[in-house]
PDB file of N, CA and C in Angstrom:
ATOM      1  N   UNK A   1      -8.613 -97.508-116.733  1.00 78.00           N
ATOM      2  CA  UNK A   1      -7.516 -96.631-116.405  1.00 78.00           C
ATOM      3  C   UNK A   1      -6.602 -97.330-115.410  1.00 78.00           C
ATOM      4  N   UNK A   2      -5.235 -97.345-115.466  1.00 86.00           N
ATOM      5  CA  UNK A   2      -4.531 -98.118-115.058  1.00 86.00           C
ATOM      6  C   UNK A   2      -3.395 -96.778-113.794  1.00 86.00           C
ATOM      7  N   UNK A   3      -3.526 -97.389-113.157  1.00 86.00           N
ATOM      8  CA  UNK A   3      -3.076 -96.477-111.853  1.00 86.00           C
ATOM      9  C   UNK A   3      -1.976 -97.288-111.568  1.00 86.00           C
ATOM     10  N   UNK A   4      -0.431 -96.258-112.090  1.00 82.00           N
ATOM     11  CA  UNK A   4       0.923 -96.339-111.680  1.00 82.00           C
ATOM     12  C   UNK A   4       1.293 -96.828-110.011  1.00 82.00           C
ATOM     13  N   UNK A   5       2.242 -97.876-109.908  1.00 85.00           N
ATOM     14  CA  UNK A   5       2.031 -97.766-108.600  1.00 85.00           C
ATOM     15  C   UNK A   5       3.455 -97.321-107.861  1.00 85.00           C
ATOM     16  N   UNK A   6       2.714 -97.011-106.684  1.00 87.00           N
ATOM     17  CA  UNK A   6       3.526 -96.208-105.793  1.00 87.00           C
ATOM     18  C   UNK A   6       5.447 -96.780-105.797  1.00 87.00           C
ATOM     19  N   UNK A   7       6.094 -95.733-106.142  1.00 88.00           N
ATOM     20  CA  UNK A   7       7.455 -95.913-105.946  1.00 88.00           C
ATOM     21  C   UNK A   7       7.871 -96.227-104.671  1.00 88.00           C
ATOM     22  N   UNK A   8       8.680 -97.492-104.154  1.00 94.00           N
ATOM     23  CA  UNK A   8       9.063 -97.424-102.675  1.00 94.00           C
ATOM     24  C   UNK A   8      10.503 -96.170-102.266  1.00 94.00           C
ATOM     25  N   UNK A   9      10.211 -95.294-101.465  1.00 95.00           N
ATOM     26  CA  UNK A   9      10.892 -94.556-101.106  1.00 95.00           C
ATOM     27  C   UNK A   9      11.927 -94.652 -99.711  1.00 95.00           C
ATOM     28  N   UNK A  10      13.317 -94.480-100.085  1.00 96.00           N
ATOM     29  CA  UNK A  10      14.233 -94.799 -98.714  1.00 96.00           C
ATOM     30  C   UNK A  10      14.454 -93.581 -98.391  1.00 96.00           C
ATOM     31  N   UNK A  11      14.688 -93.314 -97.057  1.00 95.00           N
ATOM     32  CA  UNK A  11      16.027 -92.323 -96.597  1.00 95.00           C
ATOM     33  C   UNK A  11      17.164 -92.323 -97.158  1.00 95.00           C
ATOM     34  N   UNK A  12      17.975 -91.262 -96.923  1.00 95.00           N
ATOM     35  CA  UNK A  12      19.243 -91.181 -97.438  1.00 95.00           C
ATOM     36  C   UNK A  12      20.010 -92.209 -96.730  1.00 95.00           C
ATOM     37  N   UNK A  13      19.840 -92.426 -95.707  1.00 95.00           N
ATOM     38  CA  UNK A  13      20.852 -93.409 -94.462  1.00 95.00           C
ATOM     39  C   UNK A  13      19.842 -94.718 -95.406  1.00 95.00           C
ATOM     40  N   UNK A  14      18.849 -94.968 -95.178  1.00 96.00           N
ATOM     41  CA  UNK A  14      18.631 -96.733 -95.695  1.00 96.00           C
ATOM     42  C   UNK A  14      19.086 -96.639 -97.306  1.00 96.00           C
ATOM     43  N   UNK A  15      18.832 -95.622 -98.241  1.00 96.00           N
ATOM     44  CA  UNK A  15      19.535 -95.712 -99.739  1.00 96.00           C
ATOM     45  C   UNK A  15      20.769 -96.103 -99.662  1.00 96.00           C
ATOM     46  N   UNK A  16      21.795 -95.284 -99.240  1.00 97.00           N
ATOM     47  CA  UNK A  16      23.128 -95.145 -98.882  1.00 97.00           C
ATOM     48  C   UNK A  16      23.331 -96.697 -98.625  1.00 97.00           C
ATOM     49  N   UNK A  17      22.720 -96.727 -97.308  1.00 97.00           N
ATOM     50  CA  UNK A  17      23.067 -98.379 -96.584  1.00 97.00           C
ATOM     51  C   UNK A  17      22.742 -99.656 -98.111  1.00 97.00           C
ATOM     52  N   UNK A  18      21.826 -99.543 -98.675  1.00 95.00           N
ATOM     53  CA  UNK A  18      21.331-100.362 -99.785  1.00 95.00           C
ATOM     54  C   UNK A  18      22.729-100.405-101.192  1.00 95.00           C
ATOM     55  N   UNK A  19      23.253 -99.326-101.211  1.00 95.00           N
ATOM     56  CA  UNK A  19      23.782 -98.869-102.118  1.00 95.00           C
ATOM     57  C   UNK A  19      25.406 -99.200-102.135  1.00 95.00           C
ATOM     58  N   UNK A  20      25.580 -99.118-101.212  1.00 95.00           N
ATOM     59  CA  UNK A  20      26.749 -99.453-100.044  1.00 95.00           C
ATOM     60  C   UNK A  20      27.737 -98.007-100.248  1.00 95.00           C
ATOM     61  N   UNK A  21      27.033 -97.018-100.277  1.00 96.00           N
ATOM     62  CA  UNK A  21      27.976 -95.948-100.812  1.00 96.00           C
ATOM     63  C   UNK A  21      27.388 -95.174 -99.187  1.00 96.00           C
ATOM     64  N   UNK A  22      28.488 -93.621 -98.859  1.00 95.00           N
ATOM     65  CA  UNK A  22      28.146 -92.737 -98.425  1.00 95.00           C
ATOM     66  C   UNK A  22      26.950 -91.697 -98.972  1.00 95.00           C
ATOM     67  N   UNK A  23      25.912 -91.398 -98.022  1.00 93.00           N
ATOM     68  CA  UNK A  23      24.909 -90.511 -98.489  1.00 93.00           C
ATOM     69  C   UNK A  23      25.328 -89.005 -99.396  1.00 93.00           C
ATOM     70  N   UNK A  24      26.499 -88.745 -98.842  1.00 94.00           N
ATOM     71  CA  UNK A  24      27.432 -87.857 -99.889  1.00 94.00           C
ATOM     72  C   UNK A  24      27.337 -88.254-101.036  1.00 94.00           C
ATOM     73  N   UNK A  25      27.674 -89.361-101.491  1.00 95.00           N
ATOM     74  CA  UNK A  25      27.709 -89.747-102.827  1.00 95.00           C
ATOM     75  C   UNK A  25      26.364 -90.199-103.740  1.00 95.00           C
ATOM     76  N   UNK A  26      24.916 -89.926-102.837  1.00 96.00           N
ATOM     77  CA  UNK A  26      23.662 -90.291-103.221  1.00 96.00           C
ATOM     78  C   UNK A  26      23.620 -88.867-104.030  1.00 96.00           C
ATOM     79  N   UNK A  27      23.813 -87.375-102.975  1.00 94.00           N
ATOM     80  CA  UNK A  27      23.542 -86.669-103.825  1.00 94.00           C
ATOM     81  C   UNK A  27      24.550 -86.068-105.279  1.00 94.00           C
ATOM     82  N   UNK A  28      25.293 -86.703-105.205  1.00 95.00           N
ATOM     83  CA  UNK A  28      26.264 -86.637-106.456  1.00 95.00           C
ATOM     84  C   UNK A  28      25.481 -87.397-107.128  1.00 95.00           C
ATOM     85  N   UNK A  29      25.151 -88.495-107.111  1.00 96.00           N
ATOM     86  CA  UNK A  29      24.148 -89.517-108.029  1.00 96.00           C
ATOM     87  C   UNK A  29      22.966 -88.145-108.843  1.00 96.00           C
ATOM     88  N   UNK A  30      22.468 -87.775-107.558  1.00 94.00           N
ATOM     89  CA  UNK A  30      21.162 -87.317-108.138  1.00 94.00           C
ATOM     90  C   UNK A  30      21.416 -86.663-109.516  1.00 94.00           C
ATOM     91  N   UNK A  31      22.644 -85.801-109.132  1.00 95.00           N
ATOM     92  CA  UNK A  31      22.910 -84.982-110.526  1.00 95.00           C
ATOM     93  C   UNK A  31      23.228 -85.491-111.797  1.00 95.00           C
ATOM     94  N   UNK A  32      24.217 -86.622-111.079  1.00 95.00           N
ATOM     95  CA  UNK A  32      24.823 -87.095-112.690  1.00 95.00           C
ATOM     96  C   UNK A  32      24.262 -88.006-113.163  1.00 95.00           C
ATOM     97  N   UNK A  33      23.037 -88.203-112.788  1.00 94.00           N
ATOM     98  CA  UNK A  33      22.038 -89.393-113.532  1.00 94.00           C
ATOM     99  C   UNK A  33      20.711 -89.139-113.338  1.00 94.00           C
ATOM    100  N   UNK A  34      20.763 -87.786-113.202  1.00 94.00           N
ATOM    101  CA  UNK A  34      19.615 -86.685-113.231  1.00 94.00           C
ATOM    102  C   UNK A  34      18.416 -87.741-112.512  1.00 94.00           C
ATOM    103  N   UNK A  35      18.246 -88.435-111.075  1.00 93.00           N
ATOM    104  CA  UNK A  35      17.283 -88.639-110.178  1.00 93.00           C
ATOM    105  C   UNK A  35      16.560 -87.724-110.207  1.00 93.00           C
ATOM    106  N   UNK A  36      14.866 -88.061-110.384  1.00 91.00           N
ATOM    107  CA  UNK A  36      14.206 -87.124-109.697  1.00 91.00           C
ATOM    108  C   UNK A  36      14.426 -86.553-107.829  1.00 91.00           C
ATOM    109  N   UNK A  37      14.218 -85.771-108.155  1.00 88.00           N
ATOM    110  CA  UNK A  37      14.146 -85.505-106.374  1.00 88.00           C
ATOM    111  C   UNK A  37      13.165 -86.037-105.503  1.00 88.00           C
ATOM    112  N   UNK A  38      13.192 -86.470-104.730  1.00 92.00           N
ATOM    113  CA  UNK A  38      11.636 -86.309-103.890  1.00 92.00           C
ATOM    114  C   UNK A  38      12.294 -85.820-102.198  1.00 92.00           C
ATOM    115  N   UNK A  39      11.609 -85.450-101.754  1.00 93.00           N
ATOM    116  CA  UNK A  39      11.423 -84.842-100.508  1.00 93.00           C
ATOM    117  C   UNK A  39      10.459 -85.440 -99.620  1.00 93.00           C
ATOM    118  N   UNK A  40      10.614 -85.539 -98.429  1.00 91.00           N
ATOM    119  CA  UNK A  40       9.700 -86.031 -97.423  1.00 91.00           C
ATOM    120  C   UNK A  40       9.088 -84.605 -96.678  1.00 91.00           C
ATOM    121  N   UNK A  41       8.134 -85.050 -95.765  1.00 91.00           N
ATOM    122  CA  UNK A  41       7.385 -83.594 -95.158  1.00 91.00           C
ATOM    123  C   UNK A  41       8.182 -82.523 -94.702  1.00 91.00           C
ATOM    124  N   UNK A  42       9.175 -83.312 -93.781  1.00 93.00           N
ATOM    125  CA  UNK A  42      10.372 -82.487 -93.140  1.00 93.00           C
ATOM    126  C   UNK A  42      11.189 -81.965 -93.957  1.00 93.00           C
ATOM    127  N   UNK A  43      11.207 -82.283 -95.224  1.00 91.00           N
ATOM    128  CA  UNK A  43      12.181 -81.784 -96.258  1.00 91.00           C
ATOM    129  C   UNK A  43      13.408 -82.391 -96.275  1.00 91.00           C
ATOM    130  N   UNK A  44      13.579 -84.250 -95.707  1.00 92.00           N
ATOM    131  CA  UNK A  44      14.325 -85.018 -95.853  1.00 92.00           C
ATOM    132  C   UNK A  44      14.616 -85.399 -97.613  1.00 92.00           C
ATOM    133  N   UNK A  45      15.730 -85.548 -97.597  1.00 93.00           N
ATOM    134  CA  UNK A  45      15.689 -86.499 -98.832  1.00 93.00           C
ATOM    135  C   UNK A  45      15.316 -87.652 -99.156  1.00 93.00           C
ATOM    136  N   UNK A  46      14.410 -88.061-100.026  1.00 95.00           N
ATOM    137  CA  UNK A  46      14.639 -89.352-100.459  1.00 95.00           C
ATOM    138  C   UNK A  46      14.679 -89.941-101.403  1.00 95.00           C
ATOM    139  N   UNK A  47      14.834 -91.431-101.839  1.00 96.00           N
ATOM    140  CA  UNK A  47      15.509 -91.977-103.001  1.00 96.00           C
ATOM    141  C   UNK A  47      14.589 -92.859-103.540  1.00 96.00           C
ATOM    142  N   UNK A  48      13.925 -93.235-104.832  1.00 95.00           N
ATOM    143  CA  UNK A  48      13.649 -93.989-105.223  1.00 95.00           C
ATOM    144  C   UNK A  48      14.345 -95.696-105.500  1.00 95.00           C
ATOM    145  N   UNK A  49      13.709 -96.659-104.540  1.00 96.00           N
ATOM    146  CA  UNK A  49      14.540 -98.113-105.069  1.00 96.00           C
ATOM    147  C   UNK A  49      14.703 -98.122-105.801  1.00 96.00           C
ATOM    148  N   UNK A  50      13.801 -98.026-107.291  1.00 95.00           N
ATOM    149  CA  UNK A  50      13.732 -98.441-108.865  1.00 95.00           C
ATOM    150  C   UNK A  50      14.990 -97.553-109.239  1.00 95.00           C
ATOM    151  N   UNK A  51      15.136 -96.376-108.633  1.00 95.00           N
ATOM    152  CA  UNK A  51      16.261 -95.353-109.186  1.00 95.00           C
ATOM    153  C   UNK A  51      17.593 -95.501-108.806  1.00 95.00           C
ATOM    154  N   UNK A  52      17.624 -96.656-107.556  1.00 96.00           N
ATOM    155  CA  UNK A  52      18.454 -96.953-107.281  1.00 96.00           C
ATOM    156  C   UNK A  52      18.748 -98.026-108.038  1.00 96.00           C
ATOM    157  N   UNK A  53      18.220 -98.706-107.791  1.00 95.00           N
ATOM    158  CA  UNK A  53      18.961-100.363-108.905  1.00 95.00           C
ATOM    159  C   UNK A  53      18.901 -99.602-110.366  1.00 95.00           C
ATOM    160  N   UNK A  54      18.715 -98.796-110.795  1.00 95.00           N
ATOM    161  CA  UNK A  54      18.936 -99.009-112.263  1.00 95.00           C
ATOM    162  C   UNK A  54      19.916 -97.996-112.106  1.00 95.00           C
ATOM    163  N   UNK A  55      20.245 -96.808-111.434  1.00 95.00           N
ATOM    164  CA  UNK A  55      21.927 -96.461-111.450  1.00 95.00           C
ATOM    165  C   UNK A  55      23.128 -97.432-111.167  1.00 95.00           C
ATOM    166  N   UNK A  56      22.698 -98.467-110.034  1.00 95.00           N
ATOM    167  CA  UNK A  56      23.914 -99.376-110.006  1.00 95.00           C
ATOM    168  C   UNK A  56      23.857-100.347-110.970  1.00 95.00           C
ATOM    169  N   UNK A  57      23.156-101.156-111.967  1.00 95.00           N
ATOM    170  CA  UNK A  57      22.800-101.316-112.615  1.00 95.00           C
ATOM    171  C   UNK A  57      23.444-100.923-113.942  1.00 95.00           C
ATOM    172  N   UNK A  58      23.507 -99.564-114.234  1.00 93.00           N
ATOM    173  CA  UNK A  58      24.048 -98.760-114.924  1.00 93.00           C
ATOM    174  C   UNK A  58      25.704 -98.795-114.451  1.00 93.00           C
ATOM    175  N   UNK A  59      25.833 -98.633-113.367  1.00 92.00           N
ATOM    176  CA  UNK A  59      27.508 -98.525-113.137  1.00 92.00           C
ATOM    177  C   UNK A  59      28.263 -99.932-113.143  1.00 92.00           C
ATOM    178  N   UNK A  60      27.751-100.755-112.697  1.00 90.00           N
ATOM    179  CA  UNK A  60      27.800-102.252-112.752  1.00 90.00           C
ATOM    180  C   UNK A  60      28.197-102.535-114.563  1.00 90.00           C
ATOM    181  N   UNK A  61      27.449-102.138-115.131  1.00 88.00           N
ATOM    182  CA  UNK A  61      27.698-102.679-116.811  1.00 88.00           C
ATOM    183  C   UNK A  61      28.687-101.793-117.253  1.00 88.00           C
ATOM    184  N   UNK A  62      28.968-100.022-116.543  1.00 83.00           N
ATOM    185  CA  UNK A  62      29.865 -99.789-117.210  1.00 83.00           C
ATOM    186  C   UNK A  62      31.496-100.141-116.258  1.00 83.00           C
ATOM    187  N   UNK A  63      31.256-101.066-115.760  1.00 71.00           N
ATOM    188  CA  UNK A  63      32.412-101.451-114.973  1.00 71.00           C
ATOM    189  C   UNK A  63      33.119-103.018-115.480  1.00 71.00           C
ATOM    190  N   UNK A  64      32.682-103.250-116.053  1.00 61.00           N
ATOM    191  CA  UNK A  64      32.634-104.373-116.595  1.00 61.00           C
ATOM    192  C   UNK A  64      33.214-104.269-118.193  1.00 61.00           C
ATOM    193  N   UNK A  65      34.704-105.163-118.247  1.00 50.00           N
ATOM    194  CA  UNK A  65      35.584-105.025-119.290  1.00 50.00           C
ATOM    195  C   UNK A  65      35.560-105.361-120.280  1.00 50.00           C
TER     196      UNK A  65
END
């Protein structure tokens, strides 16, 4: 049995910072590229890396002429 491994998870401020966008615009992401959510204890947001590079990733190719 093969055990998935752990997603690295950012804050909205280190996603954002990674992303080079405003954290405003993380949660616009979430919707329009349907991110899972995750939540921290406090009920922070946070972002999956993998979910991050493959939305920019995604915007990157459709930016491109």
């Amino acid at each position: 049995m093969t055990i998935p491994p752990t997603p690295v998870l950012l804050s909205a401020a280190d996603a954002a910072t990674y992303a080079v966008v405003r954290p405003a615009t993380l949660r616009i992401w979430r919707h329009r590229y349907r991110m899972e959510p995750r939540w921290s204890p406090d009920e922070a947001s946070l972002y999956s890396l993998d979910e991050l590079a493959a939305v920019l990733a995604r915007r990157a190719d459709s930016s491109v002429d």
